mmCIF file of C-alpha atoms and ligand atoms in Angstrom:
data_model
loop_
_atom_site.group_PDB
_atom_site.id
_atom_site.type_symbol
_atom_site.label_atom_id
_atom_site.label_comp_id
_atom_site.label_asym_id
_atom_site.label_seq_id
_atom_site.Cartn_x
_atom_site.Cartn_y
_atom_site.Cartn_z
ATOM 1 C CA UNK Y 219 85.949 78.127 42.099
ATOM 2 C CA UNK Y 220 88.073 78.864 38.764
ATOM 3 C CA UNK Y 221 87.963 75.450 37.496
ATOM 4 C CA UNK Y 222 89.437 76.403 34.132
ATOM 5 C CA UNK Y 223 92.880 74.867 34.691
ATOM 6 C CA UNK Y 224 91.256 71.675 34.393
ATOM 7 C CA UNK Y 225 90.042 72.447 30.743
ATOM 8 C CA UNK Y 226 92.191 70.850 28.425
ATOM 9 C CA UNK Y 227 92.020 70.108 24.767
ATOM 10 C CA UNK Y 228 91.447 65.820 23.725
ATOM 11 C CA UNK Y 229 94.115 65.542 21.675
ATOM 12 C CA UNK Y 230 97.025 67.564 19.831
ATOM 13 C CA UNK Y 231 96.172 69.065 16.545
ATOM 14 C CA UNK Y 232 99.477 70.277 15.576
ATOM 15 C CA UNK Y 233 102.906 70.240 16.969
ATOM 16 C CA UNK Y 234 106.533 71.914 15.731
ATOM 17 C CA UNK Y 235 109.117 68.727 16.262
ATOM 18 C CA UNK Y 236 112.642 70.117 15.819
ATOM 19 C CA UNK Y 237 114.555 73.111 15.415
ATOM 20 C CA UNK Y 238 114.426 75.677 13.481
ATOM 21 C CA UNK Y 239 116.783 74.687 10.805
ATOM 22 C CA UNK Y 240 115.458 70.815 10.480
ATOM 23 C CA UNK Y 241 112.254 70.516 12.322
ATOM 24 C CA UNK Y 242 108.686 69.915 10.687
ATOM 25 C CA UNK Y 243 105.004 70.963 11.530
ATOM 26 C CA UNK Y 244 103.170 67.821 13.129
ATOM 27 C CA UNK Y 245 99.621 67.668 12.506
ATOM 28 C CA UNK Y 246 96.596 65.800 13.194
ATOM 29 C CA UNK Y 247 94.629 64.063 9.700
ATOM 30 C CA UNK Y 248 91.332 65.300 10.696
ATOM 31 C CA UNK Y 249 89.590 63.759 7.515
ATOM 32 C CA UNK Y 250 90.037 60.802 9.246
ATOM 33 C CA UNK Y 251 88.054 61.481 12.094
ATOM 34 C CA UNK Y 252 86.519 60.246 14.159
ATOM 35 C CA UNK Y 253 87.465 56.473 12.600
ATOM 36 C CA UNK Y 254 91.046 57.453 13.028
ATOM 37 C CA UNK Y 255 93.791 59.290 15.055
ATOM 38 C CA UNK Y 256 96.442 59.695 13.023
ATOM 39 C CA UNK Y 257 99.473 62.238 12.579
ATOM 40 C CA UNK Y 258 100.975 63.305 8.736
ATOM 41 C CA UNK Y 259 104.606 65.256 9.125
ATOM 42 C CA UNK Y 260 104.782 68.187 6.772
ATOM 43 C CA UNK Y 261 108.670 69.233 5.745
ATOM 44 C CA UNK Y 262 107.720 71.634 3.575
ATOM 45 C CA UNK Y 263 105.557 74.349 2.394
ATOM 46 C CA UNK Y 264 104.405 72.239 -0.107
ATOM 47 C CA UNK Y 265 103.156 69.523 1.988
ATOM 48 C CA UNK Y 266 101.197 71.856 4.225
ATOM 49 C CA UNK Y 267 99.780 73.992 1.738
ATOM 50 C CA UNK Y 268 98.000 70.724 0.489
ATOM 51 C CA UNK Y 269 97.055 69.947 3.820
ATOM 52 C CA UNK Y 270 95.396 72.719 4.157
ATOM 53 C CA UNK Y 271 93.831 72.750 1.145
ATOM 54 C CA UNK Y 272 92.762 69.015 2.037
ATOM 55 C CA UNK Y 273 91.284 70.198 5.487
ATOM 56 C CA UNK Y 274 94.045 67.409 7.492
ATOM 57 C CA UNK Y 275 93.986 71.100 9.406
ATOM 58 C CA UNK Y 276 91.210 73.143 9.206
ATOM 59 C CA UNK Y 277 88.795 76.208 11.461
ATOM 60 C CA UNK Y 278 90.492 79.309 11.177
ATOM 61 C CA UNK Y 279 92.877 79.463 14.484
ATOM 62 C CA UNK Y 280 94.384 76.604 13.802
ATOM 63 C CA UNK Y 281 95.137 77.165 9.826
ATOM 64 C CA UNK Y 282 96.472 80.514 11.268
ATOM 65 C CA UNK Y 283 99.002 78.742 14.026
ATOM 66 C CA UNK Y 284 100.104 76.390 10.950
ATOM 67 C CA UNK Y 285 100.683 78.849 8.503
ATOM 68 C CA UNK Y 286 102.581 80.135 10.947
ATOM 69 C CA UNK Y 287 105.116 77.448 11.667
ATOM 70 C CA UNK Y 288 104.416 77.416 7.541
ATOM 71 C CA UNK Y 289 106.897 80.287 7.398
ATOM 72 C CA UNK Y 290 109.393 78.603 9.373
ATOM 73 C CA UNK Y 291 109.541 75.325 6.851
ATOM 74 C CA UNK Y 292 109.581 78.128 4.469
ATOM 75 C CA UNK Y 293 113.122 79.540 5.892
ATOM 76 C CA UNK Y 294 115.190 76.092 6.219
ATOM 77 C CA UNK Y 295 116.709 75.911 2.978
ATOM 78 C CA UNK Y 296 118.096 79.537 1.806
ATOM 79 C CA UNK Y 297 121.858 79.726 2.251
ATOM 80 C CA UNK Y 298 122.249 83.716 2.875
ATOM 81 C CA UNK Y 299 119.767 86.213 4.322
ATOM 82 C CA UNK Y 300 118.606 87.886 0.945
ATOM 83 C CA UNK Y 301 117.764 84.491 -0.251
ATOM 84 C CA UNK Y 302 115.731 83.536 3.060
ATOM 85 C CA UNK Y 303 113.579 86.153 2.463
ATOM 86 C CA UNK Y 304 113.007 86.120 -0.734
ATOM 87 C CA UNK Y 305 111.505 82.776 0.462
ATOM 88 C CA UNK Y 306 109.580 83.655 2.970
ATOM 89 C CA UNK Y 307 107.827 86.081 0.776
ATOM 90 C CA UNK Y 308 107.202 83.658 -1.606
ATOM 91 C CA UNK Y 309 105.834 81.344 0.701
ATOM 92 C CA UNK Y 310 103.708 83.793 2.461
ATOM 93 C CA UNK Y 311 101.356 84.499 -0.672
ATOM 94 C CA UNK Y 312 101.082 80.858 -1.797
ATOM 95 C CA UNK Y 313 100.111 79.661 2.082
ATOM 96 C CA UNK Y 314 97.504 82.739 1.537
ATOM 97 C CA UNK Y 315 96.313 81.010 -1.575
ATOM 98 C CA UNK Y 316 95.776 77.946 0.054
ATOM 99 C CA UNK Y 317 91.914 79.076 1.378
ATOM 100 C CA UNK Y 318 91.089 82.538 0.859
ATOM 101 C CA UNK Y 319 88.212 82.660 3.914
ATOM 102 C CA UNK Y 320 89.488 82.209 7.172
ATOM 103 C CA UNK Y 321 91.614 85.716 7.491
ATOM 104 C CA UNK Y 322 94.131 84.116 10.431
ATOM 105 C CA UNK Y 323 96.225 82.345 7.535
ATOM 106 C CA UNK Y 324 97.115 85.845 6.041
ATOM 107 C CA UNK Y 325 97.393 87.547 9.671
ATOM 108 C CA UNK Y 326 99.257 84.442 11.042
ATOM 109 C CA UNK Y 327 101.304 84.953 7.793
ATOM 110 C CA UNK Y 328 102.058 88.709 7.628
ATOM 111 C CA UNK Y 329 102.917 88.695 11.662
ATOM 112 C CA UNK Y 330 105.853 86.198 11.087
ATOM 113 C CA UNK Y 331 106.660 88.278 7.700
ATOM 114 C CA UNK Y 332 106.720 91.497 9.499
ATOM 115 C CA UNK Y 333 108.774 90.042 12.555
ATOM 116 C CA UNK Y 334 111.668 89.064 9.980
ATOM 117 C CA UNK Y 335 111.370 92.081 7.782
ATOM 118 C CA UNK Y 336 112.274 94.089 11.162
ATOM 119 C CA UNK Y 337 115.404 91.820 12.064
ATOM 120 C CA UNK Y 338 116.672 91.558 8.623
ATOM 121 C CA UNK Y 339 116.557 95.205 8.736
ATOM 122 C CA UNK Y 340 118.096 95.382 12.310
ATOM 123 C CA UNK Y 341 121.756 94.312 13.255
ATOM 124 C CA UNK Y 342 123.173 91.338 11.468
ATOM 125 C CA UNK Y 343 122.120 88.148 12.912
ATOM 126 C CA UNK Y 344 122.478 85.451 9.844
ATOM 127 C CA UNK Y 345 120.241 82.973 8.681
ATOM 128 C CA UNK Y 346 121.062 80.956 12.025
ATOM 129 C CA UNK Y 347 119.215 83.138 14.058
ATOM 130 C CA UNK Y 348 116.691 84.910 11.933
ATOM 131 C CA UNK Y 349 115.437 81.101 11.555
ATOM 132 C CA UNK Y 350 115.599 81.156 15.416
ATOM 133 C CA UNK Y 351 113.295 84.431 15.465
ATOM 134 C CA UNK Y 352 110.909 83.004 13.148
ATOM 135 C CA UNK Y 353 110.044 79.908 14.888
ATOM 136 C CA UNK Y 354 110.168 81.744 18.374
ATOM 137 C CA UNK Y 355 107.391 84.578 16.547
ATOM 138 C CA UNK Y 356 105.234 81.012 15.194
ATOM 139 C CA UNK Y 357 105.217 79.437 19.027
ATOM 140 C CA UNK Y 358 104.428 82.502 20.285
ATOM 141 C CA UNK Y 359 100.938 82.539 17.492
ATOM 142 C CA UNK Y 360 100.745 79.261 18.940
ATOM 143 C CA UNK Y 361 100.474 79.903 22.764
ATOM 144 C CA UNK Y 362 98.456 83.034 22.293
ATOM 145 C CA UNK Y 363 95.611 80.937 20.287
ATOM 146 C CA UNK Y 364 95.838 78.913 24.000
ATOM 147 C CA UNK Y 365 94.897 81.925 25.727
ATOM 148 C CA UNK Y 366 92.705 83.340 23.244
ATOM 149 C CA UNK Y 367 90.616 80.646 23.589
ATOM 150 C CA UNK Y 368 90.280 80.561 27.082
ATOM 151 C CA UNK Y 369 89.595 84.531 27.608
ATOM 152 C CA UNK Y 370 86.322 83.658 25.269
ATOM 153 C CA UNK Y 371 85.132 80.895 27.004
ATOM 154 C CA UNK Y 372 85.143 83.193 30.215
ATOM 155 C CA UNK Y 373 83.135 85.754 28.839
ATOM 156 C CA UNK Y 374 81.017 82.847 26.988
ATOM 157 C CA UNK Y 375 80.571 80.945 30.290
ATOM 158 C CA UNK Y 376 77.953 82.597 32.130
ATOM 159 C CA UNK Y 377 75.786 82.785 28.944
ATOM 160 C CA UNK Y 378 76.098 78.359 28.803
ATOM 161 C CA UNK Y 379 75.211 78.467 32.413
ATOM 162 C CA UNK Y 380 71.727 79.367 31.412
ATOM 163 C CA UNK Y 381 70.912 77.148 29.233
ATOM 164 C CA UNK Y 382 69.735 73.525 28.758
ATOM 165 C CA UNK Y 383 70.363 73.436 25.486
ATOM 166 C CA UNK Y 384 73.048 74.693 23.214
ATOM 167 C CA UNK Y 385 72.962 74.289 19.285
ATOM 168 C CA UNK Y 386 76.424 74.732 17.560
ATOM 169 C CA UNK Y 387 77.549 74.708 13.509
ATOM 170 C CA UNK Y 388 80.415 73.016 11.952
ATOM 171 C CA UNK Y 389 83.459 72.636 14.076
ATOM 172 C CA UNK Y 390 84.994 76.060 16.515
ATOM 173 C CA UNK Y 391 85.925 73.709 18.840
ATOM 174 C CA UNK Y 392 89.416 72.732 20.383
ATOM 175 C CA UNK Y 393 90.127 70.669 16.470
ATOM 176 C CA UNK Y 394 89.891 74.014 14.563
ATOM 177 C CA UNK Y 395 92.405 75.886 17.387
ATOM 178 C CA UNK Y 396 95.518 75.378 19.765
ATOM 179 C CA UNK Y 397 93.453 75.648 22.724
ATOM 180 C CA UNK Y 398 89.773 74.712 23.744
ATOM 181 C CA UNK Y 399 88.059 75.972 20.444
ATOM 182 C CA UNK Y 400 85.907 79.296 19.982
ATOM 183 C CA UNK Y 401 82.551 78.410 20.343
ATOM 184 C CA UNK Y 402 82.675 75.545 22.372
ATOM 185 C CA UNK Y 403 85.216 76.834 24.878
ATOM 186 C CA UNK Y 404 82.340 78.325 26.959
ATOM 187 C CA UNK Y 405 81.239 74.791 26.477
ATOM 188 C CA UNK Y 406 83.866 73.389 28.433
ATOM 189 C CA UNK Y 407 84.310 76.243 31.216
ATOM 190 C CA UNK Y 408 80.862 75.549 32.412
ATOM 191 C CA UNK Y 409 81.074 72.052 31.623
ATOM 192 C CA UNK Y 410 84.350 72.023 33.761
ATOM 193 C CA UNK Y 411 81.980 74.025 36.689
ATOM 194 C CA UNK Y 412 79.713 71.491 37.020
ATOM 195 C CA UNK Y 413 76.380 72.826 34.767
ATOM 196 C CA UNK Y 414 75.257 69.977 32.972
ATOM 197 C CA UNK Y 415 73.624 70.714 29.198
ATOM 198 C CA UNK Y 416 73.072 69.460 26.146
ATOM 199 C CA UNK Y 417 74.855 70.230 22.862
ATOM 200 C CA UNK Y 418 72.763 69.728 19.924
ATOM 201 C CA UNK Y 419 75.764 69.702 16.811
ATOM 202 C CA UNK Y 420 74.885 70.300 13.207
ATOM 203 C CA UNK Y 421 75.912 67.390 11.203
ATOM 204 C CA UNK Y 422 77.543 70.068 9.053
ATOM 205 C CA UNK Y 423 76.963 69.250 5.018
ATOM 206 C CA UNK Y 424 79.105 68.294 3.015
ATOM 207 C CA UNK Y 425 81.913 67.720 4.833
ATOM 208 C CA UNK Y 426 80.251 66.989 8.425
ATOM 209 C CA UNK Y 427 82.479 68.977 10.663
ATOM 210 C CA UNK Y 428 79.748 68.970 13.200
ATOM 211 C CA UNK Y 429 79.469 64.985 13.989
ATOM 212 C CA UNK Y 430 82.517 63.587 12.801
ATOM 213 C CA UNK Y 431 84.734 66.351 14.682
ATOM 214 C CA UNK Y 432 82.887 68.414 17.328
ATOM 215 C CA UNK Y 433 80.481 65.571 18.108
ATOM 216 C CA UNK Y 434 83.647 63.915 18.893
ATOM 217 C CA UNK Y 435 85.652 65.978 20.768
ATOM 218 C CA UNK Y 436 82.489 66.944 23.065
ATOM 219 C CA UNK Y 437 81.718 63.188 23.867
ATOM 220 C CA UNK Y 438 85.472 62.862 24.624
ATOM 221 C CA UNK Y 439 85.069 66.046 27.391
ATOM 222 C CA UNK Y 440 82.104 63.771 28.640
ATOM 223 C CA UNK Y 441 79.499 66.759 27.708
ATOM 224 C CA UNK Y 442 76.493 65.752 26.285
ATOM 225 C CA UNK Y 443 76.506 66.112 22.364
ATOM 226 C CA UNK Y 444 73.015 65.400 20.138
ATOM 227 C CA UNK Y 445 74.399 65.041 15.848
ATOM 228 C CA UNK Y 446 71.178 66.340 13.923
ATOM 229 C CA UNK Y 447 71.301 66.739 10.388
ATOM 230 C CA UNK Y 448 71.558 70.521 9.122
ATOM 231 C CA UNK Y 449 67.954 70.839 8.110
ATOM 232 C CA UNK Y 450 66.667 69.919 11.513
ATOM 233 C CA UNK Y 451 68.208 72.572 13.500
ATOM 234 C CA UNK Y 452 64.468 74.714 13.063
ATOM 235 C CA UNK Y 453 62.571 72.649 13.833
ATOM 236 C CA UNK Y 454 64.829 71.717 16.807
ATOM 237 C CA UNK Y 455 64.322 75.598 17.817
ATOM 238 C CA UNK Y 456 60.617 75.587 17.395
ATOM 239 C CA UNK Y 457 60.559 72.875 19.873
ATOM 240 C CA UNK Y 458 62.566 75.034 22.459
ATOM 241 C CA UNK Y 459 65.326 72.587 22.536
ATOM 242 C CA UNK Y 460 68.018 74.864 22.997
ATOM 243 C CA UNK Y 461 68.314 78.425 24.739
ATOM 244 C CA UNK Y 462 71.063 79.838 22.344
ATOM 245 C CA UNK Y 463 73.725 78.875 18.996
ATOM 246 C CA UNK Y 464 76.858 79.872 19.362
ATOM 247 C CA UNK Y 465 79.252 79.500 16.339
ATOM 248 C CA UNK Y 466 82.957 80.667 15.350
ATOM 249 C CA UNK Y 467 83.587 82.631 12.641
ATOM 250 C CA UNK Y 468 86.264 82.432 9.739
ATOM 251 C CA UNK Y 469 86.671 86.471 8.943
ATOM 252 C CA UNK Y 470 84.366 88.896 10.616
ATOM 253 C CA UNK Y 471 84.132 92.597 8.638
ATOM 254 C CA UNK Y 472 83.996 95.846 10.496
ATOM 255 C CA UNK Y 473 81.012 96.362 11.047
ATOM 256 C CA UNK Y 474 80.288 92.607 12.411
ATOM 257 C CA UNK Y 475 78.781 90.864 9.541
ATOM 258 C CA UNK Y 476 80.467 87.234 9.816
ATOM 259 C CA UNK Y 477 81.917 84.515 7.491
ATOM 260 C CA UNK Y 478 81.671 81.323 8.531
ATOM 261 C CA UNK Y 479 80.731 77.708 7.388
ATOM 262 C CA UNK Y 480 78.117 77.642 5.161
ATOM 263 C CA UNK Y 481 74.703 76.923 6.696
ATOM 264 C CA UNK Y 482 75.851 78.893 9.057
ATOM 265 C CA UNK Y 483 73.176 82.278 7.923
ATOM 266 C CA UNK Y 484 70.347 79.903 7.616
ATOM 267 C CA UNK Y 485 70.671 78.480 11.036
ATOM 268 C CA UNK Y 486 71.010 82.544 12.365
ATOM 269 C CA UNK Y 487 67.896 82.891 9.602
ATOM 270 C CA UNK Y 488 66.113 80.587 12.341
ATOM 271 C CA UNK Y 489 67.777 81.385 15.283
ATOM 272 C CA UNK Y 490 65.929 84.867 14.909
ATOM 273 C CA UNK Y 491 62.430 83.359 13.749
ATOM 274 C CA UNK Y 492 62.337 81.337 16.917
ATOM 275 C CA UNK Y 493 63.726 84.197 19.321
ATOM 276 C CA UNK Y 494 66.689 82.521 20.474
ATOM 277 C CA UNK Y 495 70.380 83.874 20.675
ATOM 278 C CA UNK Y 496 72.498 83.801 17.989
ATOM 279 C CA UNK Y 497 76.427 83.890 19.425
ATOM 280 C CA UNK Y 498 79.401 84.450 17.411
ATOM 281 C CA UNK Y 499 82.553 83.585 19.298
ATOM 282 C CA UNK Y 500 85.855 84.651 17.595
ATOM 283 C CA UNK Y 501 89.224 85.865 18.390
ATOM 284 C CA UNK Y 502 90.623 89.242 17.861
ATOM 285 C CA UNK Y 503 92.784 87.822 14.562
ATOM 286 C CA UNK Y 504 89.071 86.921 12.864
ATOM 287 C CA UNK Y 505 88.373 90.388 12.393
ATOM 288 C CA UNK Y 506 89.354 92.322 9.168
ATOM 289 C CA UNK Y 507 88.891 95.536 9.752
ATOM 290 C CA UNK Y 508 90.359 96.746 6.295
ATOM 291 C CA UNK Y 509 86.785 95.690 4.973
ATOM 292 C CA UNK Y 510 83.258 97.448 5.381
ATOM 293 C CA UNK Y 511 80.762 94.743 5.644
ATOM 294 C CA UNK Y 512 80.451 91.159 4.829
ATOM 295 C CA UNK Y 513 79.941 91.686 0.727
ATOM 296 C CA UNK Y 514 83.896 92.147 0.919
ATOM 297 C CA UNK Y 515 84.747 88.582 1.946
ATOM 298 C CA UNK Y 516 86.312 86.346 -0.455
ATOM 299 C CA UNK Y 517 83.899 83.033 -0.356
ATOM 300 C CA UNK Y 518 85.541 79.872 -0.869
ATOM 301 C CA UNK Y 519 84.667 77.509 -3.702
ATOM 302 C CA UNK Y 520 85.160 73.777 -3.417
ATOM 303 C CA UNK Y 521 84.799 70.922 -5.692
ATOM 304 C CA UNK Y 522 81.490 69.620 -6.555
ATOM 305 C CA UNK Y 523 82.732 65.914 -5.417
ATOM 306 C CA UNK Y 524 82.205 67.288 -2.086
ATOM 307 C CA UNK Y 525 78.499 67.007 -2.644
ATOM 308 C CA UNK Y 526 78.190 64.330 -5.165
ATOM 309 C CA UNK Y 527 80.944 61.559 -3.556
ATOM 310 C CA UNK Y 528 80.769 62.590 -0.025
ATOM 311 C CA UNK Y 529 83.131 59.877 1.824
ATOM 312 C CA UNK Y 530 82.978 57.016 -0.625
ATOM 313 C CA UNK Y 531 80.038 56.615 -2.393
ATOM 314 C CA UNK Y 532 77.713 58.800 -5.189
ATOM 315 C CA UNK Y 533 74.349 60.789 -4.046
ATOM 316 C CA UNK Y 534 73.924 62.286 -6.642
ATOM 317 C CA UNK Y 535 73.606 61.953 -10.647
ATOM 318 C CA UNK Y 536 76.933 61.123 -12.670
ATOM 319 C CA UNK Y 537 77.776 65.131 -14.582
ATOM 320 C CA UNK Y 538 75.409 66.391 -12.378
ATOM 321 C CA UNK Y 539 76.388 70.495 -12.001
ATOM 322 C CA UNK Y 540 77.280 71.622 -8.658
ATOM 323 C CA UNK Y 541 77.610 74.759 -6.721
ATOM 324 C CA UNK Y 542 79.645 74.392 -3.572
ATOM 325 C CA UNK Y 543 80.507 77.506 -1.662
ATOM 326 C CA UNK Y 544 82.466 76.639 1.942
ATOM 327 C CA UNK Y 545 81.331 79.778 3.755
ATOM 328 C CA UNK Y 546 78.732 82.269 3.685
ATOM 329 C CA UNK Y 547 78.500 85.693 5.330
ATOM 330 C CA UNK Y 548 75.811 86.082 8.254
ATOM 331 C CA UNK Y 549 74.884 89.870 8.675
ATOM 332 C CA UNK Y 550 75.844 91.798 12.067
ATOM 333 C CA UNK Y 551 71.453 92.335 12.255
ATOM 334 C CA UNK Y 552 71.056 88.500 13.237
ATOM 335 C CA UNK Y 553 74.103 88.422 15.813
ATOM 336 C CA UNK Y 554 73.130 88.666 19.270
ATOM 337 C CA UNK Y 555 76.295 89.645 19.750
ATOM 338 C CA UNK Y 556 80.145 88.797 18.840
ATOM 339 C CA UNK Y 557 81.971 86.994 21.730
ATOM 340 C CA UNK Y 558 85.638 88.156 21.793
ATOM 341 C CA UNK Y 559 89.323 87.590 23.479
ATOM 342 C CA UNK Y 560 88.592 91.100 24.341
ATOM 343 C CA UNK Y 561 85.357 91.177 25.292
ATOM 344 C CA UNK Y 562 81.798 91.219 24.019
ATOM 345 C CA UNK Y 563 80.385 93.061 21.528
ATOM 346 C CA UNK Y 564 76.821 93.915 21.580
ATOM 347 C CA UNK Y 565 74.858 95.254 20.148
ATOM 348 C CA UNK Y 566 77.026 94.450 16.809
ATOM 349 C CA UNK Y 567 77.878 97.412 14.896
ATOM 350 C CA UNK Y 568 80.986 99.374 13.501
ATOM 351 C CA UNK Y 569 81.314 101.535 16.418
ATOM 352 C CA UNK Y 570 80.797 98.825 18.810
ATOM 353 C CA UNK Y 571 83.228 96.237 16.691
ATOM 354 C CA UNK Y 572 85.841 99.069 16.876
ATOM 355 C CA UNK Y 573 85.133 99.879 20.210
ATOM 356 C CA UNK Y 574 86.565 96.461 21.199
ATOM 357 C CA UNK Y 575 88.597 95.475 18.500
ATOM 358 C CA UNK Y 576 90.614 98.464 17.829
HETATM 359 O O1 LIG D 69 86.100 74.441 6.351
HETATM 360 P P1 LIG D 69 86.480 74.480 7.794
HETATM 361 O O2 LIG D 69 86.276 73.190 8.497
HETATM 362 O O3 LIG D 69 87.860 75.052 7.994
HETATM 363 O O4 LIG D 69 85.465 75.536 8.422
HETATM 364 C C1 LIG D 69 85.613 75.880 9.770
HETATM 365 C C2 LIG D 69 84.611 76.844 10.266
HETATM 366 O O5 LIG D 69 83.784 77.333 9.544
HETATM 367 C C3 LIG D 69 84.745 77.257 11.694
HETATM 368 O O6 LIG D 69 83.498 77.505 12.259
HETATM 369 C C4 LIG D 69 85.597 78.536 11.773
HETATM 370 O O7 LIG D 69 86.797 78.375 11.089
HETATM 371 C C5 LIG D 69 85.872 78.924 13.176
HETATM 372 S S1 LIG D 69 86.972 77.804 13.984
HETATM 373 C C6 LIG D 69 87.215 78.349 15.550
#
């Protein structure tokens, strides 16, 4: 029985309220999860660049479906059609600056970009409707994400059927997308079937993705969700606790090495020493194919306070130094294999990435 219809996602993370011409991108504050569900109103490119920037939205699909309705705030206030895009230009690189990992901001970006280049080129239409064409291009990012989702919890079903134990990093889950998340939405499809599991979920340092958000949104699915701190997830795989990790991915290079939150290689580092599956899920708008291999991928760099202040209080030395890179780049030899929109990709390699990607 396809029990997938009854899959849905615990709460909105964003929203467009309006119009074209006056409406604004609703989204979810997720640094105030789990304490907190609360909604911040962005009118502006401005206001959602530093949300961005802030993680209020963050995981890669989701940054990408905001960025998108990004470039429709970004076309409300020119009053001719040279000046519109002029603006949306504008506010296409400085969205792109806003974190340079996750490559579905700049594709999210470029596809509404490259929608109104082609009208403005086309018959007249006026800023009226070119406005119209750029939300209807941002909704349409937005509903594909939905199915994106779901296609890669199909193909990741039958692989959470076997297992008693799944570990996860960080946060791909329904939060960090418009639909049911990347790696947990096989979670939910054979949740959804009836297999019963547990998910063991990286607390996630520094910013604890893993129990404040996925922790959360599991528990809130009624699936069975274990928060261990980062540095127990070996020894949680020497025990045979789990049968595979599955993760998401933030830009994936051609030949299937794989950005994503940092921690992320160590955990695949173990994964491997203990013979157990290591799953990337992503959609097809993760991949950059314009790059070779992971050494390409810009790594973001965030403030030290991250470490040393982490929600409230110091753990560390006053002036301490700090090093505090977001992501880092797992290579294609420790993926078991890359679970897609499109498919699966296994072994990973360049001719089997483009084999399924394009
Ligand atoms: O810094 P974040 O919270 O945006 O990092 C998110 C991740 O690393 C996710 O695993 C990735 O974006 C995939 S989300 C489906």
């Amino acid at each position: 029985m396809d029990t997938a219809h009854e899959v849905k996602a615990p709460v909105t993370v964003l929203e467009w309220v309006g119009g074209s011409a006056d409406g604004t991108l609703r989204l979810l504050d997720q640094t105030l999860l789990p304490e907190r569900t609360q909604y911040v109103d962005c009118r502006n490119v401005e206001t959602l660049w530093d949300a961005i920037r802030r993680l209020v939205v963050r995981g890669a699909p989701a940054i990408g479906v905001a960025a998108g309705y990004g470039m429709v705030l970004a076309g409300q206030q020119a009053a001719d059609l040279p000046a519109l895009m002029a603006d949306l230009d504008r506010a296409a690189s400085y969205l792109e600056s806003s974190r340079p990992t996750a490559v579905n901001l700049s594709w999210a970006v470029r596809r509404v970009l490259d929608k109104a280049r082609a009208a403005a080129a086309g018959p007249t239409q006026g800023v009226d409707g070119l406005r119209r064409l750029l939300l209807d291009e941002a909704h349409a990012i937005h509903a594909e994400d939905q199915a994106l989702c779901l296609a890669i919890g199909r193909y990741a079903e039958p692989l959470v059927r076997r297992c008693a134990g799944v570990l996860t990093h960080c946060n791909a889950g329904a939060l960090a997308t418009a639909g049911i998340g990347t790696a947990t939405a096989g979670l939910y499809l054979a949740h959804a079937a009836g297999h019963r599991f547990c998910v063991y979920c990286d607390e996630t340092r520094p910013l604890l993705q893993g129990s404040r958000l996925t922790a959360w949104e599991l528990m809130q699915a009624g699936i069975d969700a274990v928060v261990i701190t980062d540095s127990m997830a070996a020894h949680v795989l020497r025990q045979g606790r789990v049968q595979m990790v599955i993760t998401g991915a933030d830009r994936i290079a051609a030949n299937g090495d794989a950005a994503n939150k940092i921690g992320t290689y160590s955990l695949a580092l173990a994964a491997r020493a203990h013979n157990v599956p290591f799953y990337v899920a992503a959609p097809y708008s993760t991949f950059d194919l314009s790059i070779a291999d992971g050494s390409e991928i810009p790594i973001e760099e965030r403030g030290g306070e991250e470490i040393t202040h982490g929600f409230g209080r110091a753990t560390a030395p006053a002036g301490v130094k700090t090093y505090c890179p977001a992501f880092d780049v797992t290579p294609a030899n420790l993926i078991t294999a890359i679970i897609t929109d499109r498919g699966v990709i296994q072994p990973v390699g360049e001719r089997e990435v483009r084999g399924v990607i394009g």
